[in-house]
Structures are given as structure tokens and as C-alpha cells.
mmCIF file of C-alpha atoms in Angstrom:
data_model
loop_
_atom_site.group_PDB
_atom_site.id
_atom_site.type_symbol
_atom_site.label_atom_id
_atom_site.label_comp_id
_atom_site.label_asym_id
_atom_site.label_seq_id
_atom_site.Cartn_x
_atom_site.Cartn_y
_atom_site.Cartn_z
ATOM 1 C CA UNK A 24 163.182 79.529 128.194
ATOM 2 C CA UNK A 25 165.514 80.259 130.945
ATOM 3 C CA UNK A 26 166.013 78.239 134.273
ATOM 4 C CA UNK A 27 164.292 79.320 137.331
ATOM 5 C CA UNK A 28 165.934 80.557 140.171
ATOM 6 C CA UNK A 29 168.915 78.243 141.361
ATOM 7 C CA UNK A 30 169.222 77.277 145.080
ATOM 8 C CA UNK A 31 172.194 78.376 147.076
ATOM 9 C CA UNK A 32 174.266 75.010 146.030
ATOM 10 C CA UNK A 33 173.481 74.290 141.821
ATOM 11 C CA UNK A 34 174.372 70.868 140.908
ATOM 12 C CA UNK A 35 177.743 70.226 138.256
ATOM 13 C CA UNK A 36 177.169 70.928 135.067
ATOM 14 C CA UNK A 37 175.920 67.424 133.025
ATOM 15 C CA UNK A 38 175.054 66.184 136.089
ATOM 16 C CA UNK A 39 171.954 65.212 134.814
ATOM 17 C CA UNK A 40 173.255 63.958 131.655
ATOM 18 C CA UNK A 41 172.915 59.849 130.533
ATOM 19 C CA UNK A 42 173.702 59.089 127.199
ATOM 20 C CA UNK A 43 175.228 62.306 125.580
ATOM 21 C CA UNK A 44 172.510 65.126 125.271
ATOM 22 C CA UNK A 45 169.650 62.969 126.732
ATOM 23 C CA UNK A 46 168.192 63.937 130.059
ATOM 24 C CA UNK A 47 167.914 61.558 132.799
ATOM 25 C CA UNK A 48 164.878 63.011 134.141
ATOM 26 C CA UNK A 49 162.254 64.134 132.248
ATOM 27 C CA UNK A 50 158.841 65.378 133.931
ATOM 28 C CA UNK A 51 155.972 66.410 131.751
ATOM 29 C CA UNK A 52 152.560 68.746 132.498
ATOM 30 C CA UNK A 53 150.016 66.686 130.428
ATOM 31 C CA UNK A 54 147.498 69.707 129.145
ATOM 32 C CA UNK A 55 144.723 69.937 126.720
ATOM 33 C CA UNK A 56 142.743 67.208 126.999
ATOM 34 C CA UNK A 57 139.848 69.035 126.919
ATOM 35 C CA UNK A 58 140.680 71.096 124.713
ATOM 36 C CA UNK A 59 141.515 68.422 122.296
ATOM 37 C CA UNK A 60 137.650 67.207 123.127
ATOM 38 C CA UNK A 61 136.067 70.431 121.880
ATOM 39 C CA UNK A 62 137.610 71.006 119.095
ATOM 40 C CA UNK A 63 136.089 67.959 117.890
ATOM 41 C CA UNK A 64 133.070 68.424 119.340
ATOM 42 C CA UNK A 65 133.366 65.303 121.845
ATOM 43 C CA UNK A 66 132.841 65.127 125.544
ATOM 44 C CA UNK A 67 135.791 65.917 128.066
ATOM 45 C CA UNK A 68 136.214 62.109 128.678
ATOM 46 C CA UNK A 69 137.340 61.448 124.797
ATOM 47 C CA UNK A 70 139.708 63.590 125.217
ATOM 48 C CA UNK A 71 140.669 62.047 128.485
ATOM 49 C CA UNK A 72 141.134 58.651 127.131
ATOM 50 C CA UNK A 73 142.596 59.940 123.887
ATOM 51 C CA UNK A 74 144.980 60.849 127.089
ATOM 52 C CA UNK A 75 145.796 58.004 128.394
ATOM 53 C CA UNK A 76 146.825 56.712 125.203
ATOM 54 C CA UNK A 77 149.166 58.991 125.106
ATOM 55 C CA UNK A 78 151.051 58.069 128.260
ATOM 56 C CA UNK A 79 151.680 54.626 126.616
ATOM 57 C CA UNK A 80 153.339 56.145 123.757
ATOM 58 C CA UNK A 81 155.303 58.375 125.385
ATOM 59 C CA UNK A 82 156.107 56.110 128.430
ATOM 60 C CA UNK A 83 157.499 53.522 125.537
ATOM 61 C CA UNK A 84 159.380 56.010 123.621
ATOM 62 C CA UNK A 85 161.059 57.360 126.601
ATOM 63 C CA UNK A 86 162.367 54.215 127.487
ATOM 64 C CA UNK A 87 163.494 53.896 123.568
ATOM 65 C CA UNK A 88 165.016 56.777 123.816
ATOM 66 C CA UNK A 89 166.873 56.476 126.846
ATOM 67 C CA UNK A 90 165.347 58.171 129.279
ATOM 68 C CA UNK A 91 166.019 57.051 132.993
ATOM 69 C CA UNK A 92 162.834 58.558 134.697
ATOM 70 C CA UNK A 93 159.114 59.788 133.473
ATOM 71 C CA UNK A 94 157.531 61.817 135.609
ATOM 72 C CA UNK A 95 153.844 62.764 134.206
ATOM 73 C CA UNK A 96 151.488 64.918 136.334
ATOM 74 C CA UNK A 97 148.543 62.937 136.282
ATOM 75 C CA UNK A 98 145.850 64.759 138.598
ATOM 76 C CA UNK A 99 146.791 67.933 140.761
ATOM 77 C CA UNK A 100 145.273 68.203 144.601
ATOM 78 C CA UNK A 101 144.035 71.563 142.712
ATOM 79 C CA UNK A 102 142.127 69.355 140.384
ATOM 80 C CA UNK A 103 139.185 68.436 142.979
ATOM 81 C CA UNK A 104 137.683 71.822 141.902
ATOM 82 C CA UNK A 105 136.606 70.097 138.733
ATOM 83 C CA UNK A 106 133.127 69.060 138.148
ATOM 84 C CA UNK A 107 132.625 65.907 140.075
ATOM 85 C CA UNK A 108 131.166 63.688 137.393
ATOM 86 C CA UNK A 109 134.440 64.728 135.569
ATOM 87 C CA UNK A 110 136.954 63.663 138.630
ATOM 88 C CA UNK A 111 135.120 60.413 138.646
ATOM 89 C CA UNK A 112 136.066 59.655 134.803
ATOM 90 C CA UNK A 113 139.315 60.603 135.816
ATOM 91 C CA UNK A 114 139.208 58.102 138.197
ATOM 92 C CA UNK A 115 137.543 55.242 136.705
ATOM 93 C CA UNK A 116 140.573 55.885 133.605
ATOM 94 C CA UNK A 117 143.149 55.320 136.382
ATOM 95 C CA UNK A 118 141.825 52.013 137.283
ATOM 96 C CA UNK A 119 141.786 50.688 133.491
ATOM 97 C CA UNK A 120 145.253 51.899 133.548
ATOM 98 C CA UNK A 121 146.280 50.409 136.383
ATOM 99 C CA UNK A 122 144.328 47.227 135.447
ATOM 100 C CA UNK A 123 145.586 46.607 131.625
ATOM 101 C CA UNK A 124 148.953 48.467 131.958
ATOM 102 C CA UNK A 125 150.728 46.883 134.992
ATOM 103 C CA UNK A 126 151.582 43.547 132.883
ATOM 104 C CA UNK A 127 153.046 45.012 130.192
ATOM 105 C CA UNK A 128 155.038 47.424 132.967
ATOM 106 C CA UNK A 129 156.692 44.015 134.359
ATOM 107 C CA UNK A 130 157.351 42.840 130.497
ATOM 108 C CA UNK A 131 159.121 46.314 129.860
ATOM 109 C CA UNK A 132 161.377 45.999 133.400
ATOM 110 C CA UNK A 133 159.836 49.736 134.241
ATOM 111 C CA UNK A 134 159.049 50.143 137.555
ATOM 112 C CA UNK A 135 156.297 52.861 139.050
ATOM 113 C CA UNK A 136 156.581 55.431 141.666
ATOM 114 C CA UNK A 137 153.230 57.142 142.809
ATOM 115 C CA UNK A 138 154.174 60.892 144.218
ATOM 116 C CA UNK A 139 151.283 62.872 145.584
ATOM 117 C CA UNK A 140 148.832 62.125 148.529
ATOM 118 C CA UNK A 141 147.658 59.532 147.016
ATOM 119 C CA UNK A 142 146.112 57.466 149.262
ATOM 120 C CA UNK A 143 143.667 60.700 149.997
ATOM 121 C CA UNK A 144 141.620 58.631 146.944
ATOM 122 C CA UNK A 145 139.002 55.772 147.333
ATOM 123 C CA UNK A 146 140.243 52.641 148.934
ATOM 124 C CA UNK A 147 140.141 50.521 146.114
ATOM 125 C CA UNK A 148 142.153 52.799 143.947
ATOM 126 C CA UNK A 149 144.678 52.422 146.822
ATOM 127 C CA UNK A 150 145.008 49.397 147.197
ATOM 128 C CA UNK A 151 145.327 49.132 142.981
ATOM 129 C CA UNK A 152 148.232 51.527 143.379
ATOM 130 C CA UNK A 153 149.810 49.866 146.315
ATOM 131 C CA UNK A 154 149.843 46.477 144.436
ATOM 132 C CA UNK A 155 150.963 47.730 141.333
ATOM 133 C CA UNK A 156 154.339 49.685 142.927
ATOM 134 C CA UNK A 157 154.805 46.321 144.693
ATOM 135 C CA UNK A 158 154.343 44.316 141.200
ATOM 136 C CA UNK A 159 157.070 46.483 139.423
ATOM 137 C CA UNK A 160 159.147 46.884 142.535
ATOM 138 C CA UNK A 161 162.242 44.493 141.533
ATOM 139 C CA UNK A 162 162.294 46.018 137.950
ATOM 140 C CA UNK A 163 165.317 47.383 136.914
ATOM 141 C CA UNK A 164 164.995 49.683 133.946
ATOM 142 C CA UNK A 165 163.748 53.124 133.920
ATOM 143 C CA UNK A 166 160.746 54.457 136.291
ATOM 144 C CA UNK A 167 157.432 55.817 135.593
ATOM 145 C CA UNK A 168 156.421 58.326 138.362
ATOM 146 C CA UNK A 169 152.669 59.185 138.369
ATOM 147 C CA UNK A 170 152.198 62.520 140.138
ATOM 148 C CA UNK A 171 148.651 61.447 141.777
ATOM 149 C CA UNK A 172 146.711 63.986 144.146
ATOM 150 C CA UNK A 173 150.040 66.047 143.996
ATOM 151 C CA UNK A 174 150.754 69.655 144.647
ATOM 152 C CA UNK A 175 154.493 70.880 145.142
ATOM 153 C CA UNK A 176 153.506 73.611 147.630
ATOM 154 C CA UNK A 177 152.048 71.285 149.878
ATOM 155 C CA UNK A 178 155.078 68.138 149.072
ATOM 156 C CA UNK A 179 157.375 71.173 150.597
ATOM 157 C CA UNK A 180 155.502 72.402 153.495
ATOM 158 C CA UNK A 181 155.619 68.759 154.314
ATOM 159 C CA UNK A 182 158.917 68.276 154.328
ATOM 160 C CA UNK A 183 159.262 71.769 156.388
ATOM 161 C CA UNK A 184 157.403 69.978 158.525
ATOM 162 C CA UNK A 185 159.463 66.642 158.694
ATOM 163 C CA UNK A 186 162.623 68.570 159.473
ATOM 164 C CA UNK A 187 160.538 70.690 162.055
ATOM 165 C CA UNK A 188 159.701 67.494 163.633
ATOM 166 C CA UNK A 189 163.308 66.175 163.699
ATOM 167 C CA UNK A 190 164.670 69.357 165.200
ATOM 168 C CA UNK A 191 161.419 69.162 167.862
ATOM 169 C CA UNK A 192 162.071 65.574 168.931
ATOM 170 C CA UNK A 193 166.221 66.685 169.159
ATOM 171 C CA UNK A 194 167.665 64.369 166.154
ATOM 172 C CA UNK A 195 168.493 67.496 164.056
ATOM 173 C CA UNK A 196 170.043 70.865 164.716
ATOM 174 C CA UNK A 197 168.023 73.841 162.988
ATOM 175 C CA UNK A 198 171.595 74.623 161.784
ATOM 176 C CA UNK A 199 172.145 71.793 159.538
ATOM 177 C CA UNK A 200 168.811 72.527 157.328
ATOM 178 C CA UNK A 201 169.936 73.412 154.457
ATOM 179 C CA UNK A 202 169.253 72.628 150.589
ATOM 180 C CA UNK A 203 169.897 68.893 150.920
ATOM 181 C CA UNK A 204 168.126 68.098 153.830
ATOM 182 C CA UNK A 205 165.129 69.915 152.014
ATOM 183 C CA UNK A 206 165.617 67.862 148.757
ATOM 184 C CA UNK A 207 166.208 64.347 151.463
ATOM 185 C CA UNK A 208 162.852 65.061 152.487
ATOM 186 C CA UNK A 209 160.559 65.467 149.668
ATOM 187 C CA UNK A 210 159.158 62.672 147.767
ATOM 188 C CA UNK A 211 161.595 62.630 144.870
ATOM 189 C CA UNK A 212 164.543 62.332 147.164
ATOM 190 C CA UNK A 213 165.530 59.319 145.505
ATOM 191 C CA UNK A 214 165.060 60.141 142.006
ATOM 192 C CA UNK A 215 168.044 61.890 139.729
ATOM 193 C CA UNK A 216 167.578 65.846 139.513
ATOM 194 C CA UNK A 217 165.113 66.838 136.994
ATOM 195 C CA UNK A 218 167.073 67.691 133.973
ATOM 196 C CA UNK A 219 163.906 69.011 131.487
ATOM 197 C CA UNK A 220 160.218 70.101 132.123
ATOM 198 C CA UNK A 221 157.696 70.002 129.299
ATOM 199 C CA UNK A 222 154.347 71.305 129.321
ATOM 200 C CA UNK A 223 151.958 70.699 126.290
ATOM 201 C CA UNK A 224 148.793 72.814 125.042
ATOM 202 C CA UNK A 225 151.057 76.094 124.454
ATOM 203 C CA UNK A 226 150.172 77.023 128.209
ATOM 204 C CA UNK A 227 153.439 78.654 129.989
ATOM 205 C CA UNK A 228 152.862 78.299 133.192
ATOM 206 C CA UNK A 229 154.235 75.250 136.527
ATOM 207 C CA UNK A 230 150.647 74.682 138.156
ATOM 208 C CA UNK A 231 152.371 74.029 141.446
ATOM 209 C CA UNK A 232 154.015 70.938 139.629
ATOM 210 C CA UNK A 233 157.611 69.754 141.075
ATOM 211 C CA UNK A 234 158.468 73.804 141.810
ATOM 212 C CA UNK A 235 161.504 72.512 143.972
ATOM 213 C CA UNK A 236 163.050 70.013 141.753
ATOM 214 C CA UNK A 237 162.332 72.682 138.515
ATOM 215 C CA UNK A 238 165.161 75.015 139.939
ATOM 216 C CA UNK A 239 167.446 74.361 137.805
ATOM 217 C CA UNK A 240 165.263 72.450 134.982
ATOM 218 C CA UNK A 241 165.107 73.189 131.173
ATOM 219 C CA UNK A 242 161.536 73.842 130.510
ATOM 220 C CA UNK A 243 159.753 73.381 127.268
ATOM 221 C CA UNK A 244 156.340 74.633 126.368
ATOM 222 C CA UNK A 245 155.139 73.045 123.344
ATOM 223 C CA UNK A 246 151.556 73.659 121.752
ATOM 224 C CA UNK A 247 151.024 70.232 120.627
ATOM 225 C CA UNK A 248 147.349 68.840 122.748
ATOM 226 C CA UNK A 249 148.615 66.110 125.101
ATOM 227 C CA UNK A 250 146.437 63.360 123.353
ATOM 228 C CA UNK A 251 147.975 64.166 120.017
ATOM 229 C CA UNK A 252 152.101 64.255 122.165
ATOM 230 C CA UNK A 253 153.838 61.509 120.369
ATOM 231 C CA UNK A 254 157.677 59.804 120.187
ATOM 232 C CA UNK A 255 158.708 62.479 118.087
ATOM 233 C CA UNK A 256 157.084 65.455 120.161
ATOM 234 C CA UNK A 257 159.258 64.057 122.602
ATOM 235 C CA UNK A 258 162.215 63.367 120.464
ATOM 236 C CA UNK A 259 162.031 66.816 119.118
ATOM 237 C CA UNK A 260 161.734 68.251 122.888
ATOM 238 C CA UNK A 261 165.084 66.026 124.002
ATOM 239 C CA UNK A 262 167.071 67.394 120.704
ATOM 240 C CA UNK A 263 166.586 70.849 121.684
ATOM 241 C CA UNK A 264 167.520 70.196 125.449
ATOM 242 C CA UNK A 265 170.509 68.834 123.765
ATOM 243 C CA UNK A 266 171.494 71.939 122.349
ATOM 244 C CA UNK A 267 171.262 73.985 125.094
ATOM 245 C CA UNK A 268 174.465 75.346 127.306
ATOM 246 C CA UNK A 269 173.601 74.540 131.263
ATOM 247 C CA UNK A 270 175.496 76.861 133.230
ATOM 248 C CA UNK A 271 174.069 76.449 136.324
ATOM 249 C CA UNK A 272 174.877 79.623 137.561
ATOM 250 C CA UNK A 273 178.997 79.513 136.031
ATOM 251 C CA UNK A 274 180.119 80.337 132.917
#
């Protein structure tokens, strides 16, 4: 699969590059949970924990693998349309996450980012979140970014509106907005460019997930269920980024 559109100023060429071939930043569309569910004729929530497992592999072999940052959509703001007894699973699995996995988060040096309006969820669940970004704040090895109440449409018209603000209250010339002041303002603006997108569950599609950042992104759909995603699903998904010529718009 091709790129997406590139912005007016493309970054260099291996830019995004660690180690040889291995992508810095890696984001990943976790799909077919569900699915996974009903095909073995189990409720939505088996599926959903099966899910969660799956985030501890993969958040351990990306750090094995060398992978800077993890960025794994986690709940959309689209994702209130569900039914509500299935939001509040959903919910109560994100507090046994944050609960049990935190510790082993400190052991492993990773440190967590929340992106996403998160704090639009119950108070408690805030102030779980809160602690646990503070916990893993002075770790220094690669991040785990949870993409919590997110939506990319509305991370951008927020930073329109940031900028709008700055040129309102006369700290900012309209002139001077340009690609990099959009990027300084949304909430990844301190995290290396997104190098490869992967969505599981054969669906081919962005769900409003980190549309800005994907500009210049390899994307890989894959139709392995997210609860059966595994090290080498992942290893398999680097190795082909790997092989791929990024351009960015040159020759």
C-alpha cells in the first residue's frame, strides 16, 4: 500500500529509521475483537480480554525488537455509539490494565503517554491514568501511547483552534502557520514521525486514527484478529516495512 498524501514539506528519507530497517514509530488499529468472539461462539468481552492480552505481547516484543514508540488505538470518541453495557467492559478492562500492568511498565523502563480526550471518562479512570503517566514518567526506554477517547479529526480542529487562539490574543502571525506549527500543536508533537501503520482484521480502512501523522506512513493491513496479533505478526509487519523504498515524494 502506498503513502497517503504528503504535506507541502515531507520529512528526509530514513528519517524515521532506528536500527537499520526498524521503524521508530509504530502505531497500530487493534480490530476484531469481536469478531474473534463469534467465531467461537463467546461473548464480545472474551474477545475483549483475549485483547488485552494481546497488547502485552506486542507491547514486549516491540520493545525486543527495537521499537522506540507503540502507539495502539485503544477506544475511538466514535466508539460511544457502542452498546453501553459493552463501553462499560471496555472500561472496567482499562482499569485491570492500568491496575496489574503499571508495575511491570516501571520494571521494563517504558513509559506511557495517554492521547485522546481522555479525561472526558469517569473520574476514577482519570485519576488511574493520571497516576500511572506520572509512575512511568522518569522511564527512559521506549513509550507506550494509548490512544484513549481519541479521534484525529477532532485532535486537528483543536489544534486549528490553538493557533487561532495565538493569532487572536497577537502572539502569532496567521502567516507563520504552516505544517510545523500544525504538527507543534497536536498531541504527538513530541513523539518521532510515524514511520508504519498497521491495522489487523483484514479491514482497509484509518477510522479517523492519527490521519495527520499517517501522511507519509507505511500502512499495513493484515487479516490476522487482534487477540490472535503476536511477536511475529509484528516481526513479519517490520520485515516488510524494511523492504520498502520511502521516497517521500523524490526519487
Amino acid at each position: 500500500m502506498t503513502a497517503l498524501a504528503a504535506p507541502t514539506s515531507a520529512p528526509d528519507p530514513g528519517q524515521g529509521l532506528g536500527k537499520t530497517g526498524i521503524p521508530r514509530h509504530v502505531a497500530i488499529i487493534m480490530d476484531g475483537n469481536g469478531r474473534w468472539a463469534h467465531a467461537r461462539a463467546l461473548p464480545r468481552i472474551a474477545g475483549h480480554k483475549q485483547g488485552v492480552e494481546a497488547v502485552r505481547r506486542v507491547a514486549r516484543a516491540a520493545r525486543d525488537i527495537g521499537i522506540d514508540v507503540l502507539t495502539l488505538y485503544a477506544f475511538s470518541s466514535e466508539n460511544w455509539r457502542r452498546p453501553a453495557e459493552e463501553v462499560g467492559d471496555l472500561m472496567g478492562l482499562l482499569r485491570l490494565f492500568l491496575k496489574n500492568e503499571v508495575d511491570d511498565l516501571i520494571r521494563e523502563n517504558v513509559r506511557l503517554r495517554v492521547i485522546g480526550d481522555y479525561r472526558a471518562l469517569s473520574d476514577d479512570l482519570v485519576r488511574m491514568i493520571d497516576t500511572a503517566i506520572v509512575r512511568t514518567a522518569d522511564n527512559s526506554g521506549p513509550r507506550l501511547v494509548i490512544a484513549l477517547n481519541y479521534g484525529a479529526q477532532a485532535e486537528i480542529a483543536a489544534a486549528a483552534r490553538h493557533l487561532a487562539r495565538e493569532v487572536e490574543q497577537g502572539s502569532r502571525a496567521a502567516d507563520t502557520i504552516d505544517e510545523a506549527a500544525i504538527e507543534g500543536a497536536l498531541a504527538t508533537r513530541d513523539l518521532p514521525p510515524l514511520d508504519l501503520l498497521i491495522r489487523t482484521s483484514g479491514e482497509q480502512r484509518l477510522s479517523n486514527f492519527l490521519l495527520w501523522q499517517a501522511a507519509y506512513a507505511e500502512l499495513a493491513f493484515v487479516d490476522t484478529l487482534w487477540p490472535d496479533f503476536d511477536e511475529a505478526t509484528l516481526r513479519g509487519a517490520v520485515a516488510d516495512f524494511g523492504r520498502r523504498q520511502r521516497r517521500f515524494g523524490g526519487l
